Amino acid sequence: MKIGYNFYEINTHYEEAGGVDSLEKKAEFVSSCIEAYKVRHAMKGADAANMFEKEGVLDYLIDGYDVLHTQSLEYVIDEIELYIKKRGAVR
């Protein structure tokens, strides 16, 4: 599945339109990652969100926001899958 935009472009658009604070940007980024992950894996949103919390993906996304949000959503989801795999989670 190709998702053809990145969060840097979205954030730049928001900043030009009057701005949003950092917390809102990170919340939108995490939310979009959960949505894309659940679609790719045919999961319910709540299940994906719970798994992100359980496996430390939420912290990974927030801690890595400065770099990750500049990448395509497809790339970020690939990185999440690699992160989960390295932690030994099944999915």
Coordinates of C-alpha atoms in Angstrom, one line a residue:
M1 CA 0.0 0.0 0.0
K2 CA 1.5 3.3 -1.1
I3 CA 0.6 6.3 1.0
G4 CA 1.9 9.3 -0.9
Y5 CA 2.6 12.1 1.5
N6 CA 4.8 12.9 4.5
F7 CA 4.2 14.7 7.7
Y8 CA 6.8 17.4 7.0
E9 CA 4.5 18.6 4.1
I10 CA 1.4 18.5 6.3
N11 CA 3.2 20.3 9.2
T12 CA 4.5 23.0 6.8
H13 CA 1.0 23.5 5.5
Y14 CA -0.3 23.9 9.1
E15 CA 2.4 26.3 10.0
E16 CA 1.7 28.5 7.0
A17 CA -2.0 28.5 7.9
G18 CA -1.4 29.9 11.4
G19 CA 0.4 27.0 13.1
V20 CA -0.4 24.2 15.6
D21 CA 1.6 23.4 18.6
S22 CA 4.1 20.6 18.9
L23 CA 1.8 18.4 21.0
E24 CA -1.0 18.6 18.4
K25 CA 1.5 17.7 15.6
K26 CA 2.7 14.7 17.5
A27 CA -0.8 13.5 18.3
E28 CA -1.8 13.8 14.7
F29 CA 1.3 11.9 13.6
V30 CA 0.7 9.1 16.1
S31 CA -3.0 8.9 15.2
S32 CA -2.1 8.7 11.5
C33 CA 0.4 5.9 12.2
I34 CA -2.2 3.9 14.1
E35 CA -4.7 4.3 11.3
A36 CA -2.2 3.3 8.6
Y37 CA -1.0 0.3 10.6
K38 CA -4.5 -0.9 11.3
V39 CA -5.4 -0.6 7.6
R40 CA -2.3 -2.5 6.5
H41 CA -2.9 -5.3 9.0
A42 CA -6.7 -5.4 8.8
M43 CA -7.0 -4.6 12.5
K44 CA -9.5 -2.7 14.6
G45 CA -8.2 0.8 15.6
A46 CA -8.4 0.0 19.3
D47 CA -6.4 -3.2 18.8
A48 CA -3.7 -1.3 16.9
A49 CA -3.6 1.5 19.5
N50 CA -3.4 -1.0 22.4
M51 CA -0.6 -2.9 20.7
F52 CA 1.3 0.3 20.0
E53 CA 1.1 1.1 23.7
K54 CA 2.0 -2.4 24.9
E55 CA 5.0 -2.7 22.5
G56 CA 6.4 0.8 23.2
V57 CA 5.6 2.0 19.7
L58 CA 4.0 5.2 21.1
D59 CA 7.2 6.2 22.8
Y60 CA 9.2 5.2 19.7
L61 CA 7.1 7.5 17.6
I62 CA 7.1 10.4 20.0
D63 CA 10.8 10.1 20.7
G64 CA 11.6 9.8 17.0
Y65 CA 9.1 12.4 15.9
D66 CA 11.7 14.9 14.6
V67 CA 13.1 12.5 12.1
L68 CA 10.1 10.2 11.5
H69 CA 7.6 12.9 10.6
T70 CA 9.7 13.9 7.7
Q71 CA 9.3 10.5 6.0
S72 CA 6.5 9.0 4.1
L73 CA 3.8 7.2 6.1
E74 CA 4.6 4.0 4.2
Y75 CA 8.2 4.3 5.4
V76 CA 7.2 5.0 9.0
I77 CA 4.9 1.9 9.0
D78 CA 7.7 -0.2 7.7
E79 CA 9.9 1.1 10.5
I80 CA 7.2 0.4 13.1
E81 CA 7.0 -3.2 11.8
L82 CA 10.8 -3.6 12.1
Y83 CA 10.7 -2.1 15.6
I84 CA 8.0 -4.5 16.7
K85 CA 9.8 -7.4 15.1
K86 CA 13.1 -6.6 16.9
R87 CA 11.2 -6.5 20.2
G88 CA 9.9 -10.0 19.5
A89 CA 6.2 -9.2 19.2
V90 CA 4.1 -11.3 16.9
R91 CA 2.1 -9.6 14.2

